[in-house]
Amino acid sequence: MSNSKVIAFYLPQFYPTPENDEWWEPGFTEWTNVARAKPLFKGHYQPRIPRELSFYDLRVPETRERQAELAREAGLYGFCYWHYWFGNGKRLLDRVFREVVESGKPDFPFCLCWANHSWYKKTWVADAPDKILVEQTYPGDEDYIAHFKELLPAFKDSRYIRNSEGKLVFGIFAPKYFKDFKNFKKIWNSLAEENGLNGFEFFAYTFAKKTLDFVKPMCYDRVVLDALKDSFEEGKRFSFKWLKQKINQLMHKPQYLITYSSYVHFALKRFKEMSGVTPCICPMFDHSPRSNGRGLILDKNNPILWGELCCKTKKLVESNACDNDKMIFVKAWNEWGEGNYMEPDSRFGRAYIEEAGKVFGKNTRA
């Protein structure tokens, strides 16, 4: 096993819900968009068809067990489940994680990242009206207390990921929108102490270098940097194909497209520049199943470059003597609707899992 905890973000979707039935169509899941995807240009890898786990339903416990087995093969320490709490007790996509906690299976470490953002219709279908499906709210102290109590069984679970001081790792996806974070942090740490827990290590998930100036005064314990968005901005800035990108935009063809090798180069550069942040690395990315030509696409991804990114990121993190809790985040394990996954597919099989396993070492936890 690696000296760093390698944690992959996990999307607890892939099963029908009453809300998705109402908003889209009966039985709608992320697989609906995945299966309908079409190539947008020559050589574009779409549709992406899952292999080995197939078009799974996450209500099936055996599927979740198999995911954990594959994650161990990849050297992952655990999963970070996306967690949805919209305020006043409103939750969505909570069934999978609830069953993981209640059943005690799979025996695989986990933590949570609060995906604190509103849901818009355009997120899943590019041509849909820009309508709010469910709004993220922050009602205040009483809601923070209710939120904590809802998750207390998970926090007391021995599988919950803790740092070296025994603090529970918990992420905030959109720190920019959570203005009351300092108060929230104080309340949750106090509640943790009352319940025999050692408190929290809160991390802020950030997409861009420019957001760090905002995050620093908020007193997060860790900053996780995903360099994907910055890499696209950098690619546009220095590309001599800017005119073609503008033409593509007018013709509704993909304009936010860079090669995976460019992303790897830029991400490593950004991680080196910004000491003190925790890297979040991406195996592949293609938002076109959701957004057609208006999404971000990493072109020409391949497992060898992914292995190189894993290796160099690991060396960078483990060379930081100041960090007693070395972590690397991966986005993502199974976000198929964004072409952002490590799970086996029909083109690469287990190659992404195998390349990561070579670098991080297999997780032999029983």
Coordinates of C-alpha atoms in Angstrom, one line a residue:
M1 CA 0.0 0.0 0.0
S2 CA 1.0 3.6 -0.6
N3 CA 2.1 5.8 2.3
S4 CA -0.6 8.2 1.1
K5 CA -4.3 7.6 1.5
V6 CA -5.7 7.5 -2.0
I7 CA -9.4 8.2 -1.9
A8 CA -11.8 8.2 -4.9
F9 CA -15.0 10.2 -5.2
Y10 CA -18.0 7.9 -5.6
L11 CA -21.3 8.8 -7.1
P12 CA -24.2 7.0 -5.2
Q13 CA -26.5 7.2 -8.2
F14 CA -27.4 4.5 -10.7
Y15 CA -30.8 3.5 -9.4
P16 CA -34.2 5.0 -10.1
T17 CA -35.7 7.6 -7.8
P18 CA -39.1 9.2 -7.7
E19 CA -37.6 12.6 -8.4
N20 CA -35.7 11.5 -11.5
D21 CA -38.8 9.7 -12.7
E22 CA -40.7 13.0 -12.4
W23 CA -38.0 15.3 -13.8
W24 CA -36.9 13.1 -16.7
E25 CA -38.6 9.8 -17.5
P26 CA -39.5 6.5 -15.6
G27 CA -36.3 4.6 -14.7
F28 CA -33.9 7.5 -15.5
T29 CA -30.4 7.1 -14.1
E30 CA -26.9 8.3 -15.2
W31 CA -26.9 5.2 -17.5
T32 CA -29.6 6.8 -19.6
N33 CA -27.3 9.5 -20.9
V34 CA -24.3 7.2 -21.1
A35 CA -26.1 4.8 -23.4
R36 CA -27.4 7.6 -25.6
A37 CA -24.1 9.3 -26.1
K38 CA -22.7 9.6 -29.6
P39 CA -19.2 10.6 -31.0
L40 CA -19.0 14.3 -31.8
F41 CA -15.9 14.2 -34.0
K42 CA -13.6 11.7 -35.6
G43 CA -11.8 9.5 -33.0
H44 CA -14.1 10.6 -30.2
Y45 CA -14.6 7.8 -27.7
Q46 CA -18.3 7.6 -27.3
P47 CA -20.4 5.8 -26.2
R48 CA -18.5 4.4 -23.3
I49 CA -19.8 1.0 -22.4
P50 CA -19.1 -0.5 -18.9
R51 CA -17.5 -3.9 -18.8
E52 CA -17.4 -6.5 -16.0
L53 CA -19.8 -4.6 -13.7
S54 CA -22.1 -3.8 -16.7
F55 CA -24.9 -1.2 -16.4
Y56 CA -25.3 -1.9 -12.7
D57 CA -28.0 -1.0 -10.2
L58 CA -26.4 0.3 -6.9
R59 CA -29.3 -1.1 -4.9
V60 CA -27.7 -4.5 -5.4
P61 CA -25.3 -5.2 -2.5
E62 CA -23.1 -7.6 -4.6
T63 CA -22.3 -4.8 -7.0
R64 CA -21.1 -2.6 -4.1
E65 CA -18.9 -5.5 -2.8
R66 CA -17.4 -6.0 -6.3
Q67 CA -16.7 -2.2 -6.6
A68 CA -14.8 -2.4 -3.3
E69 CA -12.8 -5.4 -4.5
L70 CA -11.8 -3.6 -7.7
A71 CA -10.9 -0.5 -5.7
R72 CA -8.6 -2.5 -3.5
E73 CA -6.9 -3.8 -6.7
A74 CA -6.3 -0.2 -7.7
G75 CA -4.6 0.6 -4.4
L76 CA -7.4 2.9 -3.2
Y77 CA -7.7 3.4 0.5
G78 CA -11.4 4.3 0.4
F79 CA -14.3 6.0 -1.3
C80 CA -15.5 9.5 -0.7
Y81 CA -19.3 9.4 -1.3
W82 CA -21.0 12.5 -2.7
H83 CA -23.5 13.5 0.0
Y84 CA -26.7 15.6 -0.8
W85 CA -28.4 17.6 1.9
F86 CA -30.4 20.6 0.6
G87 CA -31.5 22.0 4.0
N88 CA -34.5 21.4 6.2
G89 CA -33.9 17.7 6.0
K90 CA -34.2 17.4 2.2
R91 CA -31.9 14.6 0.9
L92 CA -31.5 12.9 -2.4
L93 CA -29.5 9.9 -3.5
D94 CA -29.1 8.8 0.1
R95 CA -30.2 5.2 -0.2
V96 CA -26.9 3.6 -1.3
F97 CA -24.7 5.2 1.5
R98 CA -27.4 4.5 4.1
E99 CA -27.4 0.8 3.2
V100 CA -23.6 0.7 3.3
V101 CA -23.7 2.0 6.8
E102 CA -26.6 -0.1 8.0
S103 CA -25.4 -3.4 6.5
G104 CA -21.7 -2.9 7.5
K105 CA -20.8 -3.9 3.9
P106 CA -18.6 -3.6 2.0
D107 CA -15.8 -3.6 4.6
F108 CA -14.1 -0.7 2.8
P109 CA -13.2 2.8 4.3
F110 CA -15.4 5.7 3.4
C111 CA -15.9 9.4 4.0
L112 CA -18.3 12.1 2.8
C113 CA -18.2 15.2 0.7
W114 CA -21.2 17.5 0.9
A115 CA -22.2 18.3 -2.7
N116 CA -23.7 21.7 -1.6
H117 CA -25.0 23.0 -4.8
S118 CA -28.5 23.5 -6.4
W119 CA -29.5 21.1 -9.1
Y120 CA -30.4 22.5 -12.5
K121 CA -32.2 20.8 -15.4
K122 CA -29.4 21.8 -17.8
T123 CA -26.9 19.8 -15.7
W124 CA -28.2 16.5 -17.2
V125 CA -29.6 17.6 -20.5
A126 CA -27.9 20.4 -22.4
D127 CA -30.9 21.6 -24.3
A128 CA -33.2 21.7 -21.3
P129 CA -34.3 25.0 -19.8
D130 CA -32.1 26.5 -17.1
K131 CA -34.6 25.5 -14.4
I132 CA -33.8 24.8 -10.7
L133 CA -34.9 21.3 -9.8
V134 CA -33.9 21.5 -6.1
E135 CA -32.3 24.5 -4.4
Q136 CA -29.4 24.3 -2.0
T137 CA -30.3 26.2 1.2
Y138 CA -28.5 26.9 4.5
P139 CA -31.3 27.4 7.1
G140 CA -28.9 27.9 10.0
D141 CA -27.9 26.3 13.3
E142 CA -30.9 24.0 13.9
D143 CA -30.4 22.6 10.4
Y144 CA -26.7 22.0 11.0
I145 CA -27.6 20.1 14.2
A146 CA -30.2 18.0 12.3
H147 CA -27.7 17.3 9.5
F148 CA -25.1 16.1 12.0
K149 CA -27.6 13.8 13.8
E150 CA -28.6 12.3 10.5
L151 CA -25.0 11.3 9.8
L152 CA -24.0 10.3 13.3
P153 CA -24.3 6.5 12.7
A154 CA -21.8 6.9 9.8
F155 CA -19.4 9.1 11.9
K156 CA -19.4 6.4 14.6
D157 CA -18.7 3.6 12.1
S158 CA -15.2 2.2 12.3
R159 CA -14.9 2.3 8.5
Y160 CA -15.2 6.1 8.5
I161 CA -11.9 7.7 7.3
R162 CA -10.0 9.6 10.0
N163 CA -6.7 11.4 10.0
S164 CA -3.8 10.6 12.3
E165 CA -5.5 12.6 15.2
G166 CA -8.7 10.6 14.8
K167 CA -10.6 13.4 13.2
L168 CA -13.3 12.6 10.7
V169 CA -12.5 13.6 7.1
F170 CA -15.5 15.6 5.7
G171 CA -15.5 17.7 2.5
I172 CA -17.4 20.7 1.2
F173 CA -17.7 20.7 -2.6
A174 CA -18.6 24.3 -3.1
P175 CA -17.0 26.4 -0.3
K176 CA -17.6 29.6 -2.3
Y177 CA -21.4 29.3 -1.6
F178 CA -21.1 28.2 2.1
K179 CA -20.7 31.6 3.7
D180 CA -21.5 30.4 7.2
F181 CA -18.9 27.6 7.2
K182 CA -17.0 28.9 10.3
N183 CA -20.2 28.7 12.3
F184 CA -21.0 25.3 10.9
K185 CA -17.5 24.0 11.7
K186 CA -17.8 25.2 15.3
I187 CA -21.2 23.5 15.8
W188 CA -20.2 20.2 14.2
N189 CA -16.9 20.0 16.2
S190 CA -18.8 20.7 19.4
L191 CA -21.4 18.0 18.5
A192 CA -18.6 15.6 17.7
E193 CA -17.1 16.1 21.2
E194 CA -20.5 15.6 22.9
N195 CA -20.8 12.3 21.1
G196 CA -17.3 11.0 22.0
L197 CA -15.7 11.8 18.6
N198 CA -12.5 13.7 18.0
G199 CA -13.9 16.3 15.8
F200 CA -13.5 16.9 12.0
E201 CA -10.9 17.5 9.4
F202 CA -12.8 19.6 7.0
F203 CA -11.5 19.9 3.4
A204 CA -12.5 22.4 0.8
Y205 CA -12.8 21.1 -2.8
T206 CA -11.5 23.7 -5.2
F207 CA -11.6 23.8 -9.0
A208 CA -9.2 26.7 -9.7
K209 CA -6.2 28.5 -8.3
K210 CA -8.1 31.8 -8.1
T211 CA -10.6 30.3 -5.6
L212 CA -7.9 29.7 -3.0
D213 CA -7.8 33.3 -1.9
F214 CA -11.4 33.0 -1.0
V215 CA -11.0 29.6 0.8
K216 CA -8.0 30.4 3.0
P217 CA -9.8 32.8 5.4
M218 CA -12.6 30.3 5.9
C219 CA -10.4 28.2 8.1
Y220 CA -10.6 24.8 6.3
D221 CA -8.2 22.2 7.6
R222 CA -7.3 21.0 4.1
V223 CA -7.7 22.2 0.5
V224 CA -8.2 19.7 -2.2
L225 CA -7.3 21.1 -5.7
D226 CA -8.8 19.7 -8.8
A227 CA -6.7 21.2 -11.7
L228 CA -9.1 20.1 -14.5
K229 CA -10.8 23.4 -15.0
D230 CA -7.6 25.4 -14.8
S231 CA -6.0 23.1 -17.4
F232 CA -8.8 23.9 -19.9
E233 CA -8.4 27.6 -19.3
E234 CA -4.6 27.2 -19.8
G235 CA -5.2 25.2 -23.0
K236 CA -7.4 27.9 -24.4
R237 CA -5.0 30.7 -23.5
F238 CA -2.0 29.2 -25.3
S239 CA -3.8 27.5 -28.1
F240 CA -3.3 28.7 -31.7
K241 CA -6.6 27.1 -32.5
W242 CA -8.6 29.7 -30.6
L243 CA -10.4 30.8 -33.8
K244 CA -11.4 27.2 -34.6
Q245 CA -12.7 26.9 -31.0
K246 CA -14.9 30.0 -31.6
I247 CA -16.2 28.6 -34.9
N248 CA -16.9 25.3 -33.2
Q249 CA -18.8 27.1 -30.5
L250 CA -21.0 28.8 -33.1
M251 CA -21.6 25.5 -34.8
H252 CA -22.4 23.8 -31.5
K253 CA -19.4 21.5 -31.8
P254 CA -17.0 20.8 -28.9
Q255 CA -14.9 23.8 -28.1
Y256 CA -13.7 22.9 -24.6
L257 CA -11.3 20.2 -25.7
I258 CA -7.7 19.5 -24.8
T259 CA -5.6 16.3 -24.9
Y260 CA -5.2 14.2 -21.8
S261 CA -1.4 14.6 -22.1
S262 CA -1.9 18.4 -21.8
Y263 CA -4.0 18.0 -18.7
V264 CA -1.4 15.7 -17.1
H265 CA 1.4 18.2 -17.8
F266 CA -0.6 21.2 -16.5
A267 CA -2.0 19.4 -13.4
L268 CA 1.5 18.3 -12.3
K269 CA 2.8 21.8 -12.9
R270 CA -0.1 23.3 -10.8
F271 CA 0.4 20.9 -7.9
K272 CA 4.1 21.7 -7.8
E273 CA 3.4 25.5 -7.8
M274 CA 0.9 25.3 -5.0
S275 CA 2.6 23.5 -2.1
G276 CA 0.2 22.7 0.7
V277 CA -2.8 21.7 -1.4
T278 CA -3.9 18.1 -1.6
P279 CA -4.0 17.0 -5.3
C280 CA -7.1 15.6 -6.9
I281 CA -6.3 13.7 -10.1
C282 CA -8.5 12.7 -13.0
P283 CA -8.3 9.4 -14.9
M284 CA -10.4 10.8 -17.8
F285 CA -13.1 13.3 -18.5
D286 CA -15.8 13.7 -21.1
H287 CA -18.9 15.6 -20.2
S288 CA -20.6 15.2 -23.6
P289 CA -23.1 12.5 -22.5
R290 CA -24.7 15.2 -20.4
S291 CA -23.9 18.4 -22.3
N292 CA -23.3 17.3 -25.9
G293 CA -20.8 19.8 -27.5
R294 CA -20.9 22.3 -24.7
G295 CA -19.0 20.3 -22.1
L296 CA -15.4 19.7 -21.3
I297 CA -13.6 16.9 -23.0
L298 CA -10.2 15.4 -22.4
D299 CA -9.3 13.8 -25.7
K300 CA -6.9 10.8 -26.2
N301 CA -6.9 9.6 -22.6
N302 CA -5.0 6.4 -22.1
P303 CA -4.0 4.2 -19.1
I304 CA -0.2 4.7 -19.5
L305 CA -0.5 8.5 -19.1
W306 CA -2.9 7.9 -16.1
G307 CA -0.2 5.7 -14.5
E308 CA 2.3 8.4 -15.1
L309 CA 0.1 11.0 -13.4
C310 CA -0.5 8.7 -10.4
C311 CA 3.3 8.0 -10.1
K312 CA 4.4 11.7 -10.2
T313 CA 1.6 12.8 -8.0
K314 CA 2.5 10.2 -5.4
K315 CA 6.1 11.3 -5.4
L316 CA 5.1 14.9 -5.0
V317 CA 2.8 14.3 -2.1
E318 CA 5.2 11.9 -0.3
S319 CA 8.0 14.4 -0.6
N320 CA 6.1 16.9 1.6
A321 CA 7.6 16.4 5.0
C322 CA 5.1 18.9 6.5
D323 CA 2.0 16.8 5.9
N324 CA 1.5 14.1 8.5
D325 CA -1.7 12.9 6.7
K326 CA -0.7 12.5 3.1
M327 CA -3.7 12.1 0.8
I328 CA -4.5 12.0 -2.9
F329 CA -8.0 12.3 -4.2
V330 CA -9.2 10.8 -7.5
K331 CA -12.2 12.2 -9.4
A332 CA -13.7 9.8 -9.9
W333 CA -14.5 6.2 -9.4
N334 CA -17.8 6.0 -11.3
E335 CA -19.0 9.3 -12.7
W336 CA -19.9 7.7 -16.0
G337 CA -22.1 10.6 -17.1
E338 CA -19.0 12.8 -17.2
G339 CA -16.8 10.1 -18.7
N340 CA -14.9 10.3 -15.4
Y341 CA -14.3 6.8 -14.0
M342 CA -11.8 4.1 -13.1
E343 CA -14.2 1.2 -13.5
P344 CA -13.6 -1.3 -16.3
D345 CA -15.0 -0.3 -19.7
S346 CA -15.2 -2.1 -23.1
R347 CA -12.1 -0.4 -24.6
F348 CA -9.6 -0.5 -21.7
G349 CA -10.9 -3.2 -19.5
R350 CA -9.2 -3.0 -16.1
A351 CA -6.2 -1.1 -17.4
Y352 CA -6.9 2.0 -15.3
I353 CA -7.3 -0.1 -12.2
E354 CA -4.1 -2.0 -13.0
E355 CA -2.0 1.1 -13.7
A356 CA -3.1 2.7 -10.4
G357 CA -2.4 -0.6 -8.6
K358 CA 1.2 -0.7 -9.9
V359 CA 1.8 2.8 -8.4
F360 CA -0.2 2.7 -5.1
G361 CA 0.1 -1.0 -4.4
K362 CA -2.9 -3.3 -3.8
N363 CA -5.0 -2.6 -0.7
T364 CA -4.9 -5.9 1.2
R365 CA -7.4 -4.9 3.9
A366 CA -9.7 -7.8 4.4

